[in-house]
XYZ file of C-alpha atoms in Angstrom:
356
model
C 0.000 0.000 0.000
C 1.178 3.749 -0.546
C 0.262 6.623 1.855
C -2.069 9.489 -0.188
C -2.864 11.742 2.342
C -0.760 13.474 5.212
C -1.518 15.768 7.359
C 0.244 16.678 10.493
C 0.604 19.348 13.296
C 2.912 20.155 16.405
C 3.064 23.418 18.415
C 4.192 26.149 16.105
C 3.695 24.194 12.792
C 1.914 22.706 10.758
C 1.778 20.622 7.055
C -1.562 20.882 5.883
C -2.798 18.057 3.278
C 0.190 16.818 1.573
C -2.394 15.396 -0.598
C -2.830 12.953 -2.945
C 0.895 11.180 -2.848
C 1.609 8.885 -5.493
C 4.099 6.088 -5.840
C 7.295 9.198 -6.804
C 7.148 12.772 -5.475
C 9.203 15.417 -5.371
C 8.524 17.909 -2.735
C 10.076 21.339 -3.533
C 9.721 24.760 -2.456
C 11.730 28.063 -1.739
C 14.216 28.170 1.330
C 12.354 27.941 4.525
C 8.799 26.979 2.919
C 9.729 23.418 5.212
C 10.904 21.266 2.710
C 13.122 19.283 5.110
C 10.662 19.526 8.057
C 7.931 17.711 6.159
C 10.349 15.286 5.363
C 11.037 15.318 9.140
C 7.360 15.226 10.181
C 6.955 11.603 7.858
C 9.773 10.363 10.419
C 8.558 11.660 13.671
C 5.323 9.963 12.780
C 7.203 6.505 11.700
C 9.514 7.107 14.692
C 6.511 7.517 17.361
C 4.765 4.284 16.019
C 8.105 2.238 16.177
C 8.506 3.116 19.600
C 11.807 5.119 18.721
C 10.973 8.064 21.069
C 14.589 8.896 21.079
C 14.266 10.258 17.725
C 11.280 12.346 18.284
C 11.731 16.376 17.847
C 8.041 16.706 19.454
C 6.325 14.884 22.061
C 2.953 16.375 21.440
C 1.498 15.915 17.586
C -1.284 15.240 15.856
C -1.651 13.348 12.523
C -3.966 12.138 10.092
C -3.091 9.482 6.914
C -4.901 7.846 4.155
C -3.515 4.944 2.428
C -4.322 2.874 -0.717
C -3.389 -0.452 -2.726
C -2.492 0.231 -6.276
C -3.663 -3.729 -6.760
C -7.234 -3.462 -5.545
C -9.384 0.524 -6.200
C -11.557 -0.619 -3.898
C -9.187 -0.937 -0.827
C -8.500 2.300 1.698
C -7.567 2.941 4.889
C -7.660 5.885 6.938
C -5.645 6.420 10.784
C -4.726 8.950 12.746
C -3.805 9.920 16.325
C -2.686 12.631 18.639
C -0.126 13.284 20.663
C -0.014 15.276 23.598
C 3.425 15.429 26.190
C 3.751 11.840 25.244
C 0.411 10.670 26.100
C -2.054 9.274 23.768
C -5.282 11.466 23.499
C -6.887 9.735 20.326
C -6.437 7.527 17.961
C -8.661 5.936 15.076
C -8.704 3.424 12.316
C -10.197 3.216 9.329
C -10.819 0.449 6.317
C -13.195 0.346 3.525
C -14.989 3.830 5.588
C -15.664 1.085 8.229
C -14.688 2.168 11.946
C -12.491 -0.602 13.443
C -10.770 2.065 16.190
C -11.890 4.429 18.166
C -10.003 5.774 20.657
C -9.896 9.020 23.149
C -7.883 9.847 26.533
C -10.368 7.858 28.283
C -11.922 4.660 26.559
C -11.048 2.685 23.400
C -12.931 0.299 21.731
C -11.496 -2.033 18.441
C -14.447 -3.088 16.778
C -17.085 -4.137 19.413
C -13.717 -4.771 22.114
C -13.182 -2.307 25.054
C -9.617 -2.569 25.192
C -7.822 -0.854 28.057
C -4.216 0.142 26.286
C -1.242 1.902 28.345
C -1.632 5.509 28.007
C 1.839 6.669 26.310
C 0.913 3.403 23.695
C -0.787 3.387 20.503
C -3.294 0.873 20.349
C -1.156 -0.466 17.063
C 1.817 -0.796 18.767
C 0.276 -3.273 21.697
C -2.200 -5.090 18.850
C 0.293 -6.996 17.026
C -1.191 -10.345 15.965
C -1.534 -11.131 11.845
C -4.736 -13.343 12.826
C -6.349 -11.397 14.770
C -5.707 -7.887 13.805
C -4.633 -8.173 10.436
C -5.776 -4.524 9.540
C -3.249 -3.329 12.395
C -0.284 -5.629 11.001
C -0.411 -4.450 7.828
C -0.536 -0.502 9.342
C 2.871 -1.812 11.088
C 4.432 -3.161 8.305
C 4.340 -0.357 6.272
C 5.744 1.846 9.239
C 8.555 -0.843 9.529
C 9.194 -0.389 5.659
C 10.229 2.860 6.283
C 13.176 4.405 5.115
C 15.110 7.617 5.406
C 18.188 8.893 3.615
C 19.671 12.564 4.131
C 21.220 12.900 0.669
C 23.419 15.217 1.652
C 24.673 13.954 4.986
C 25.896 11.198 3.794
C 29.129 11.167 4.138
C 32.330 8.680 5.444
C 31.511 8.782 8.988
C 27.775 7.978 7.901
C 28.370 5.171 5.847
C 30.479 3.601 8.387
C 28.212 4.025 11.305
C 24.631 5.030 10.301
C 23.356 6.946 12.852
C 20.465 8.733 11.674
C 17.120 7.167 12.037
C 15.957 4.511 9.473
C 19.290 4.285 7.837
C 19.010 1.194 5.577
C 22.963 0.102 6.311
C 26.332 0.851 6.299
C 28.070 1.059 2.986
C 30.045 -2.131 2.950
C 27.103 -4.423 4.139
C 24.715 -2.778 1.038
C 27.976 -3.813 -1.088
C 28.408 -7.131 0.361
C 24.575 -7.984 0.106
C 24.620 -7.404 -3.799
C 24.949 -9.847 -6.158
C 27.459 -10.196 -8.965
C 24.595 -9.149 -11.655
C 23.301 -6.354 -9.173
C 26.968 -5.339 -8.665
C 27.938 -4.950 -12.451
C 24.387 -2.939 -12.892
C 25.790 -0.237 -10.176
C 28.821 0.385 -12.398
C 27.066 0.610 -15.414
C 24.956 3.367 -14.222
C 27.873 4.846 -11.993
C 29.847 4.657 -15.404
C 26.447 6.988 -16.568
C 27.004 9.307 -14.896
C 30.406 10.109 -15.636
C 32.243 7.910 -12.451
C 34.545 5.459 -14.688
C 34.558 2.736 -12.005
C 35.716 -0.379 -12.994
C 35.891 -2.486 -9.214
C 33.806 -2.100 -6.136
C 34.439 -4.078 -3.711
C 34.769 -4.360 0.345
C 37.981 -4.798 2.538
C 38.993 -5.081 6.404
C 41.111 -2.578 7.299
C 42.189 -2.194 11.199
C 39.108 -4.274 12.021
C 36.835 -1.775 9.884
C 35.007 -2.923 6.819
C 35.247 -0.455 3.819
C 34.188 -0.244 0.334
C 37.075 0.013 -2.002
C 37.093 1.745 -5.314
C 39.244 1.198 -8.716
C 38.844 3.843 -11.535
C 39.879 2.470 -14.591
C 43.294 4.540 -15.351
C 43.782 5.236 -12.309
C 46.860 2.560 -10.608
C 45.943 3.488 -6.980
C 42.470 1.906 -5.341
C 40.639 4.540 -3.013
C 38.838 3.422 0.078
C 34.972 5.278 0.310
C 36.758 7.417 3.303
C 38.842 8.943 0.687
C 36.366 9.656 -2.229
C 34.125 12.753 -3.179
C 31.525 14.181 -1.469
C 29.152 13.909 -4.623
C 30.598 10.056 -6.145
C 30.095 9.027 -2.058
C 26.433 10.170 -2.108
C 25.591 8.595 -5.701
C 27.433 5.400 -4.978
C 25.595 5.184 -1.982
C 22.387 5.543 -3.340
C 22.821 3.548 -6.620
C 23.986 0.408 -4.359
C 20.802 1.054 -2.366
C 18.356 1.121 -5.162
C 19.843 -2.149 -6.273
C 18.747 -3.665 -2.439
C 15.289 -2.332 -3.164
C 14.932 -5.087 -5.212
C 15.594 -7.662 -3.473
C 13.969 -6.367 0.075
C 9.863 -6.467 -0.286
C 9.831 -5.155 2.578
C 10.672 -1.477 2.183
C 7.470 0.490 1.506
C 8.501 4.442 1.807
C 12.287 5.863 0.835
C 12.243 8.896 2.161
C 15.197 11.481 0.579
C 16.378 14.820 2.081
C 18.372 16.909 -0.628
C 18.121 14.846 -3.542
C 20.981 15.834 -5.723
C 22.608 18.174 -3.482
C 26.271 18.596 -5.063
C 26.268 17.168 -8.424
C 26.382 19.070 -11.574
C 24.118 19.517 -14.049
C 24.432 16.228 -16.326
C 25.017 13.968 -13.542
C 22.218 15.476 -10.992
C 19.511 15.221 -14.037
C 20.495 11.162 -15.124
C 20.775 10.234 -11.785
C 17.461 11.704 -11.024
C 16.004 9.888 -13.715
C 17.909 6.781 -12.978
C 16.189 6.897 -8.997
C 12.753 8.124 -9.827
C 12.156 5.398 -12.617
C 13.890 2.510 -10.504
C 11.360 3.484 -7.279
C 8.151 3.640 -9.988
C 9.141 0.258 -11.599
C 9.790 -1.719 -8.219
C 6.644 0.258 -6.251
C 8.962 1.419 -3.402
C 6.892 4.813 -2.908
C 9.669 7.678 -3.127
C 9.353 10.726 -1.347
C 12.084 13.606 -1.955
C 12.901 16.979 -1.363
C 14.783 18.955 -3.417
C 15.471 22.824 -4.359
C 17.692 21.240 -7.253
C 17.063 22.930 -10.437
C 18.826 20.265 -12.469
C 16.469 17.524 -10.871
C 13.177 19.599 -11.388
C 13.723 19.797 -14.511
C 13.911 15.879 -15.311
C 10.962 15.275 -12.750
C 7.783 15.629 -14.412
C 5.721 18.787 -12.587
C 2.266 16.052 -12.645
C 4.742 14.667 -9.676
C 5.212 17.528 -8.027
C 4.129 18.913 -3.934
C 4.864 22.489 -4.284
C 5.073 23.993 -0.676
C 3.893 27.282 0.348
C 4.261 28.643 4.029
C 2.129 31.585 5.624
C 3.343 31.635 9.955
C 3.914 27.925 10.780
C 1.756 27.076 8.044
C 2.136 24.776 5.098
C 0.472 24.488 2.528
C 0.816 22.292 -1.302
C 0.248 23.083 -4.684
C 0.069 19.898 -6.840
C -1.855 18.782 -10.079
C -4.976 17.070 -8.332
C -5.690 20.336 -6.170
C -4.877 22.414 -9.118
C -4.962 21.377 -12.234
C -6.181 24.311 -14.173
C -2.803 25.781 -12.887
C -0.959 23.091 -14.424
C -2.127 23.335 -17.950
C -1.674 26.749 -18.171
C 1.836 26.783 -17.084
C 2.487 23.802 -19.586
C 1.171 26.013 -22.394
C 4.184 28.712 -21.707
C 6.941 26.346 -22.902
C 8.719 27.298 -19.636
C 10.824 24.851 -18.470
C 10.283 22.953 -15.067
C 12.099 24.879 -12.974
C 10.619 28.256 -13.865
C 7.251 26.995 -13.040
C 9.033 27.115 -8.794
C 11.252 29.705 -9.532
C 9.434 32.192 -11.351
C 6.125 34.542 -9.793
C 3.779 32.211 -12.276
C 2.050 30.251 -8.855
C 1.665 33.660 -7.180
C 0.022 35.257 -9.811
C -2.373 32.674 -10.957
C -3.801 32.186 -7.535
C -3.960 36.127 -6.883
C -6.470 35.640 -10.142
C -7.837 33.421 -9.035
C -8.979 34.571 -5.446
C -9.833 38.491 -7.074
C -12.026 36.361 -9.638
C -13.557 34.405 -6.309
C -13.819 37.753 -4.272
């Protein structure tokens, strides 16, 4: 299942109706419009409901999601909760419009159950049983599936000891875990992009495992410690999209700063080379990016434009706006001028004097 509808909102800010999601996205915006945050807000969510409270930037929250299966129209679900100093004030769950949760700060009920659940506990994280609540387990499993990648953090330290929450792996044990085949299609794409790697492969050094590199031409291997910033963070990535699939289990790759440091020709191929991988394998792809290179290879019909009035944020997308869309595709403008350029401002300040 993919998640379609997001809506969160913690003291001081709020993401209103990142709405509808599909299986890629690319979030963009000006500086400061919260870009990163809402990134941030899909893992404090996924953090809260994995129990990972040391990774939480809020302890009071609310939220509200919609899900659906691509395989069957006729399948939705719909939960939400709040948040408030770590307790649980409500929570609620939601399939085919049928109520199976209901929740507030003093009763909850699954179906016709009163259940009696530990206050600072979702009633999802204490329900765990495939039999008996299979609409639950398959809430968790997506939450499990979900992963998070700062594009631009990554860096040596990173790759040796992922830190940051939901990092998939370290970079030798994504190596490791590839297959000859899987390995070869890496340096085909990494040769692409303009990185004329002809070996990758993994080595112990003073009880450390590394990732070892050998550009063709080049006598002397380099260990991943000792590469570039933007050939680190593509490498990376390219070895991870390979691991995609293979693992079923991944449902959301979350990615901060898509692109961040690459030039023009190898920012726009390997923004092609993610977005179609995570559209062919169904791994639903959620990015950020202020990138111009990358906006301009991403179609706009996949686009969450953010806007922020205060500590509010609001999107711009082709479902809630698709008059908007049209029109801008009639200018011949390219991508990036469509975020760049005073076209969104104007059209709605048309649209609301034509509405006032």
């Amino acid at each position: 299942m993919i998640l379609t509808y997001f809506n969160y909102k913690e003291p001081g800010w709020e993401l209103a109706e990142l709405a509808p999601l599909k299986t890629v996205n690319l979030i963009v915006g000006r500086n400061a419009t919260g870009k990163s945050r809402t990134i941030r807000a899909l893992l404090q969510v996924a953090a809260f409901m994995q129990m990972k409270d040391h990774f939480l930037s809020s302890k009071s929250f609310t939220v509200d999601m919609a899900f659906s299966d691509p395989d069957d129209t006729d399948w939705n679900m719909s939960y939400g909760f709040k948040v408030n100093e770590g307790i649980v004030e409500k929570e609620t769950l939601s399939v085919k419009g049928g109520l199976l949760l209901k929740r507030t700060r003093k009763t909850a009920r699954y179906k016709e159950d009163k259940i009696n659940p530990p206050s600072e506990k979702l009633v999802v994280q204490i329900r765990r049983d495939k039999e008996l609540y299979p609409e639950i387990e398959r809430l968790m499993q997506w939450v499990e599936g979900v992963t998070y990648i700062s594009f631009s953090d990554i860096n040596p330290f990173m790759v040796l000891f992922p830190t940051r929450l939901f990092s998939p792996m370290n970079f030798s044990e994504i190596v490791d875990s590839l297959t000859d085949e899987e390995r070869k299609s890496v340096l085909n794409e990494a040769r692409m992009l303009g990185y004329n790697i002809s070996e990758m492969t993994t080595i112990v050094n003073s009880d450390i495992k590394l990732v070892q590199i050998k550009e063709r031409s080049v006598p002397n291997r380099m260990l991943d410690m000792q590469l570039s910033s933007g050939m680190l963070r593509t490498l990376y990535l390219l070895c991870f999209m390979q691991v995609i699939k293979h693992n079923r289990k991944l449902s959301m790759l979350l990615v901060d700063d898509m692109g961040e440091g690459l030039d023009y020709g190898r920012s726009t191929q390997f923004g092609k080379m993610i977005f179609e991988n995570c559209e062919s394998s169904g791994l639903q792809l959620v990015a950020s990016s202020n990138d111009a290179f990358l906006m301009d290879v991403v179609d706009i019909d996949n686009w969450q434009v953010l806007s922020r009035k205060g500590g509010k944020v609001t999107t711009v997308n082709r479902a809630n706006n698709s008059d908007m869309f049209r029109k801008f595709r009639m200018t011949g403008l390219s991508n990036f001028d469509f975020f760049s350029s005073d076209f969104i401002d104007k059209f709605i300040s048309r649209q609301q004097r034509a509405n006032g």
